[in-house]
XYZ file of C-alpha atoms in Angstrom:
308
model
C 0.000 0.000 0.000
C 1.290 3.360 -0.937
C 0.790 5.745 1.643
C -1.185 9.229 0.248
C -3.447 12.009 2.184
C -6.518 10.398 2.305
C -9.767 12.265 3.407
C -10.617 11.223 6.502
C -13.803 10.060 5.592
C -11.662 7.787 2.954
C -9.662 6.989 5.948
C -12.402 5.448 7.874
C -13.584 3.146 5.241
C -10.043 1.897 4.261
C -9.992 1.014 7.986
C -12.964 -0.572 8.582
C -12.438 -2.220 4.982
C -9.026 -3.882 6.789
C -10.340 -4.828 9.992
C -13.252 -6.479 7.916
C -10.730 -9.399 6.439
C -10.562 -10.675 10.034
C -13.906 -10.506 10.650
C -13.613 -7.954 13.025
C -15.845 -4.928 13.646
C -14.229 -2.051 15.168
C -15.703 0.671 17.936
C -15.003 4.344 17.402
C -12.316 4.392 19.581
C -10.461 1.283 17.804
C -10.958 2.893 14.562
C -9.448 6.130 16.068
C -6.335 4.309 17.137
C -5.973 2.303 14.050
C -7.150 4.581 11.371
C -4.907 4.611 8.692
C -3.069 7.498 7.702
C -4.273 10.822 9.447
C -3.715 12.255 12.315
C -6.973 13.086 13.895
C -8.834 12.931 17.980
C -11.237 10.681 19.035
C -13.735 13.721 18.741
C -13.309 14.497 15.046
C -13.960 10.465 14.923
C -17.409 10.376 16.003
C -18.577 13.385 14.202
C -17.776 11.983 10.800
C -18.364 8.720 11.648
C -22.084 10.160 12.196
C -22.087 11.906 9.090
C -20.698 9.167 6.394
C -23.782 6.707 7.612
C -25.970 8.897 6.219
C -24.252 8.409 2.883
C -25.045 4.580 3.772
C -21.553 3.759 3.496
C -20.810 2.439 6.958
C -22.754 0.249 9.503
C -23.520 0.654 13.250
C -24.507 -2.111 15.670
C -24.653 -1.210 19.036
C -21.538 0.608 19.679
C -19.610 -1.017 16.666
C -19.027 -0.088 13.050
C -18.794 -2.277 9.931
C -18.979 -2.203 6.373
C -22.623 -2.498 4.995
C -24.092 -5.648 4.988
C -21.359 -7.048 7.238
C -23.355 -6.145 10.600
C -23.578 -10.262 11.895
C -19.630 -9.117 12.866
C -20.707 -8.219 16.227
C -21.865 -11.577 17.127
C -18.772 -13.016 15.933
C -17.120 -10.651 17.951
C -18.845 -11.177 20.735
C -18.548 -14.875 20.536
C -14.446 -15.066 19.742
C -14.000 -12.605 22.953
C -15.543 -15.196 24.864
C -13.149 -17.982 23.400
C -10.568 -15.195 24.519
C -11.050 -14.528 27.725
C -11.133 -18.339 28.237
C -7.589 -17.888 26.650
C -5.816 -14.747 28.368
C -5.295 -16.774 31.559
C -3.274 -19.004 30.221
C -1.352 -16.646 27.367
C -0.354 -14.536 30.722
C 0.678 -17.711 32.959
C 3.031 -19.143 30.267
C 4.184 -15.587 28.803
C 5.302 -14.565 32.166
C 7.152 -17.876 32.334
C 8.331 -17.061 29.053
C 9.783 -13.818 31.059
C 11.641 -15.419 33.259
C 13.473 -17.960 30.433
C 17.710 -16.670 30.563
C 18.330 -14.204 27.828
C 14.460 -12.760 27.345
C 14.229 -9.352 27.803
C 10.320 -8.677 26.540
C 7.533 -10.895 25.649
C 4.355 -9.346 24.059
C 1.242 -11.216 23.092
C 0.526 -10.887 19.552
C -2.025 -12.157 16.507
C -5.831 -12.681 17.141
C -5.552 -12.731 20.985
C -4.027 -9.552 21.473
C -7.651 -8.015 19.941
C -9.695 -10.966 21.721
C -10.423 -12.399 18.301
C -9.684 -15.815 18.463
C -11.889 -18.871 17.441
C -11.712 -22.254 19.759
C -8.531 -23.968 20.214
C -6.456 -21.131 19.005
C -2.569 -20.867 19.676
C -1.173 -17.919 21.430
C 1.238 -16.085 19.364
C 4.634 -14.704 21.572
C 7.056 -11.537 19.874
C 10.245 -12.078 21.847
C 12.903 -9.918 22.563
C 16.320 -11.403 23.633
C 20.055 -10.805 24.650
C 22.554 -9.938 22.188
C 24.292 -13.387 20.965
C 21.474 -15.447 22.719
C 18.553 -15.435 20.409
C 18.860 -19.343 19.351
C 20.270 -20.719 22.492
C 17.034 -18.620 24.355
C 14.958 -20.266 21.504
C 15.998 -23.531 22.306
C 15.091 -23.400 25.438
C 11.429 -21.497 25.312
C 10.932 -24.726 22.784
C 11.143 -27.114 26.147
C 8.485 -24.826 27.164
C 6.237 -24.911 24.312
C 6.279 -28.989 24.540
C 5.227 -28.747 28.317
C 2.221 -26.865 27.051
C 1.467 -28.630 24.273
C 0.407 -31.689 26.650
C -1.779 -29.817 28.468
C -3.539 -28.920 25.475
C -2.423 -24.951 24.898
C -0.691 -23.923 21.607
C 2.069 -21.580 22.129
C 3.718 -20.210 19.144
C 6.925 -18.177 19.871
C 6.986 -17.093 16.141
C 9.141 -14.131 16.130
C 12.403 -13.637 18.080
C 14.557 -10.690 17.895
C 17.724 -9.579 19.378
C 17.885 -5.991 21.455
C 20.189 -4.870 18.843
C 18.214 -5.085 16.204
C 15.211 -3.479 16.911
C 14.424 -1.980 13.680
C 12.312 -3.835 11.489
C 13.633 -2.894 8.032
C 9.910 -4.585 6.349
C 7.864 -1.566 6.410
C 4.202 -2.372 5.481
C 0.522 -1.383 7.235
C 0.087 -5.312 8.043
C 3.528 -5.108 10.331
C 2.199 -1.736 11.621
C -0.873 -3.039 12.765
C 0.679 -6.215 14.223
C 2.883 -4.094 15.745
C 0.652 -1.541 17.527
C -1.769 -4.662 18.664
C 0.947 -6.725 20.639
C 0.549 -6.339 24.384
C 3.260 -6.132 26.256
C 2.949 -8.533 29.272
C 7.069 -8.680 30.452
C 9.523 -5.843 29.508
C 7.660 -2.847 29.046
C 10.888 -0.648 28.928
C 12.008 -2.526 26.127
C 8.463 -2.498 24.478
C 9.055 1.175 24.216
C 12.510 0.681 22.676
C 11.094 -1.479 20.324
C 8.587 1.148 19.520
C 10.948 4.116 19.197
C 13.058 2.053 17.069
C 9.854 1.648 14.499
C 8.807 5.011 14.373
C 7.713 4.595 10.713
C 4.689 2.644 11.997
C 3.013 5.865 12.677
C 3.215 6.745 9.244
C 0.493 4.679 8.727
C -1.039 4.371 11.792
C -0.113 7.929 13.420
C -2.690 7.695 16.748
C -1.411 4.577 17.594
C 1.314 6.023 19.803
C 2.249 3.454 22.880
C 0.602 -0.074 23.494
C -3.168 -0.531 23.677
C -5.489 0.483 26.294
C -5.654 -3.218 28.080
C -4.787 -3.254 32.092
C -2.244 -5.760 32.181
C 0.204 -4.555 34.593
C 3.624 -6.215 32.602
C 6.033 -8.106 34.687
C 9.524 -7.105 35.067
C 11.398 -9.281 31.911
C 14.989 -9.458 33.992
C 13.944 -11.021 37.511
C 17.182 -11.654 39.510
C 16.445 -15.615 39.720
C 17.543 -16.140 36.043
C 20.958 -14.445 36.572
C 22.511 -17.057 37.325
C 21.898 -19.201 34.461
C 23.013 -16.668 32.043
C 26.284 -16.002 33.398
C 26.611 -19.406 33.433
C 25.882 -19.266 29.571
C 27.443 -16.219 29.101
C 30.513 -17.743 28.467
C 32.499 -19.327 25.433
C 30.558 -22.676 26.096
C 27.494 -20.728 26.001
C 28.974 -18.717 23.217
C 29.616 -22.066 21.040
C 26.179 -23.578 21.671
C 24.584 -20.583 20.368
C 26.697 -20.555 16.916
C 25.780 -24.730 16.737
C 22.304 -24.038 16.881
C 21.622 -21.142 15.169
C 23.594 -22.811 12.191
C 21.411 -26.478 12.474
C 18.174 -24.246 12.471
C 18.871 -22.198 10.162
C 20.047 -24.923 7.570
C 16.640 -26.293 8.867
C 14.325 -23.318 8.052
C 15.902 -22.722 5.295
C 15.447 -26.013 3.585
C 11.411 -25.897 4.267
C 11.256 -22.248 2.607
C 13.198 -19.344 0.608
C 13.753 -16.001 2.545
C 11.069 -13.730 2.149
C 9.828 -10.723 4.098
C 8.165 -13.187 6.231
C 10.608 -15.897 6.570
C 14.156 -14.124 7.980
C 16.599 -16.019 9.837
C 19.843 -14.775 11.112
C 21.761 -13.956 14.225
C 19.545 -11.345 15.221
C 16.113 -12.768 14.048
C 14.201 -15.369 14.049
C 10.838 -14.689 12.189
C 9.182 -18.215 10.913
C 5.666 -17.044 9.600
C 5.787 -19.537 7.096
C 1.743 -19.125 5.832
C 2.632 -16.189 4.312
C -0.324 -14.516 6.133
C 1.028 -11.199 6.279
C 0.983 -11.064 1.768
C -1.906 -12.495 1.507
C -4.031 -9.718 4.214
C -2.256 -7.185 2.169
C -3.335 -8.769 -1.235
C -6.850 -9.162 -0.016
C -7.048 -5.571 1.479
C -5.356 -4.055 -2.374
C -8.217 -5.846 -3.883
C -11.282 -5.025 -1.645
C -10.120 -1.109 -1.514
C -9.676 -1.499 -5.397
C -12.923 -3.090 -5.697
C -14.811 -0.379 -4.034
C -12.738 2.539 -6.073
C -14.199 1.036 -8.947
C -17.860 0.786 -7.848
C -17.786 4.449 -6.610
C -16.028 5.694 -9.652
C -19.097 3.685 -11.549
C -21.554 5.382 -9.634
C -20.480 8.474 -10.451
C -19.985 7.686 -14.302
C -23.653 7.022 -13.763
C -24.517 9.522 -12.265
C -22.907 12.141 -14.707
C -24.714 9.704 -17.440
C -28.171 10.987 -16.146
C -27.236 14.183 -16.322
C-alpha cells in the first residue's frame, strides 16, 4: 500500500475495509487508534463517523461499526472474545514464564488474541525480545516450554524472536504496523518502548497509535534476579559455542522448508518463521477489496454524470 493524504472520511472506510478481512468490527475508539493514515482525535472520529452513515456507506450495531451488509460481525465478535477470555489466563501464565526464560528481555502477546479475536482452540502467538548473541540458544530453550504446554492442550507459538540490537524492522508495510501496535506487552515494558521508538515509521500509517493498547495488564519485570545465574553461566564461550551450533542447524533447517522472504528471515539477530505467508496475503486481499470499491464508486459516479 502506498501511503497518500486520504480524506478522513476515505480513511475510515479503508480502515474498517481492513479490519473487515478478520472478521472484526471495530468501535469508534479502535478505529481512532488504528485509522490509517491521518492524524486526527477521538472527537473528530465520532462526528464523521455520524455523518458518512448517512451516505449509507458504513454500519452501526450497538456501539460497533462495519462495512454495509457485514453487521452479523458483532456476534462473531462477541462470541471469539468469549473464546478469549477463556484464553488470556493461560497466554499470561506461560508468557510470564516465558519472562523469566535466561536471555528474554520482553515478551508481548501478539495475533488474534491480542484483539480478543480468536476462534476455539487457538494458539497464542509470543514476539520475543532477547540478549545480544542469545537469540537461538534462548529459543531452544522457550521450545522445552512450548512442549510442556502442548500436553496440556495450549498452543504456544513463539513465532518471532529478535535480538535488542536489532530493533528496527527494516519490512515496512501497514500489516507489520498493525501487528505491531496490537501486541501487548505482558514482560519488559521498557524494552516495548525501545522497540517502539526504534519503528517510528509505523506511525506513518497508523499515526494515533502512539504506545501499546489500552488493556490493564500490569507487565512483569522481563529481567527477575532468579535467572541471573543461568546466564552467566551461559554467558561464556561454552554458552557462546552452543549458540553458533544451533543457530547454524536451524537455520540450515528453516531454510530447507522455505526461501527467505519478508516473512521468513533467519539470522543472528532474528528469528521470524511465519511460514503461511499470512502477512501477503491480508495485504493482497485488502489491495483488492479497496480497489474493488474505487471502482464501484467511480461507476456510480460515471452514472450519475450519465443521467445528467
Amino acid at each position: 500500500m502506498t501511503l497518500s493524504a486520504l480524506p478522513l472520511q476515505d480513511a475510515i472506510l479503508q480502515t474498517l475495509t481492513y479490519s473487515d478481512i478478520f472478521d472484526y468490527p471495530l468501535t469508534a475508539p479502535e478505529i481512532h487508534r488504528y485509522l490509517i493514515g491521518i492524524p486526527t482525535n477521538l472527537e473528530t472520529i465520532r462526528e464523521t463517523l455520524t455523518n458518512v452513515q448517512t451516505t449509507r456507506q458504513i454500519a452501526q450495531t450497538g456501539e460497533y461499526f462495519t462495512l454495509p451488509g457485514r453487521e452479523c460481525l458483532h456476534e462473531i465478535r462477541a462470541r471469539r472474545a468469549d473464546h478469549s477470555a477463556r484464553l488470556w489466563p493461560q497466554a499470561l501464565h506461560y508468557g510470564r514464564r516465558l519472562a523469566g526464560f535466561p536471555f528474554v528481555r520482553m515478551v508481548a502477546i501478539t495475533g488474534t488474541l491480542a484483539v480478543n479475536n480468536v476462534e476455539h482452540s487457538a494458539d497464542v502467538d509470543y514476539f520475543i525480545v532477547t540478549h545480544p548473541g542469545r537469540l537461538w540458544l534462548c529459543r531452544a530453550l522457550i521450545i522445552g516450554l512450548v512442549r510442556v504446554a502442548a500436553r496440556a492442550g495450549i498452543v504456544l507459538c513463539p513465532n518471532f524472536f529478535l535480538s535488542e540490537n536489532a530493533l528496527a524492522l527494516p519490512d515496512r508495510s501497514l500489516y507489520i504496523a498493525r501487528e505491531m501496535t496490537q501486541m501487548i506487552p505482558v514482560a519488559g515494558l521498557e524494552m516495548y518502548q525501545r522497540l517502539r521508538q526504534a519503528n517510528r515509521w509505523v506511525l506513518d500509517y497508523l499515526p494515533n497509535a502512539d504506545g501499546p493498547p489500552p488493556v490493564k495488564i500490569p507487565p512483569t519485570p522481563a529481567n527477575p534476579p532468579s535467572k541471573r545465574a543461568l546466564e552467566t553461566i551461559l554467558a561464556t564461550a561454552p554458552g557462546t559455542a552452543l549458540e553458533r551450533w544451533e543457530m547454524n542447524r536451524k537455520i540450515r533447517k528453516f531454510t530447507a522448508q522455505a526461501p527467505p522472504s519478508n516473512e521468513i528471515r533467519f539470522s543472528a539477530e532474528r528469528c521470524q518463521g511465519h511460514f503461511d505467508g499470512y502477512g501477503k496475503r491480508t495485504l493482497e486481499a485488502f489491495e483488492a477489496r479497496v480497489g474493488g470499491r474505487r471502482a464501484q464508486v467511480e461507476m456510480r459516479n460515471s452514472d450519475e454524470l450519465g443521467n445528467l
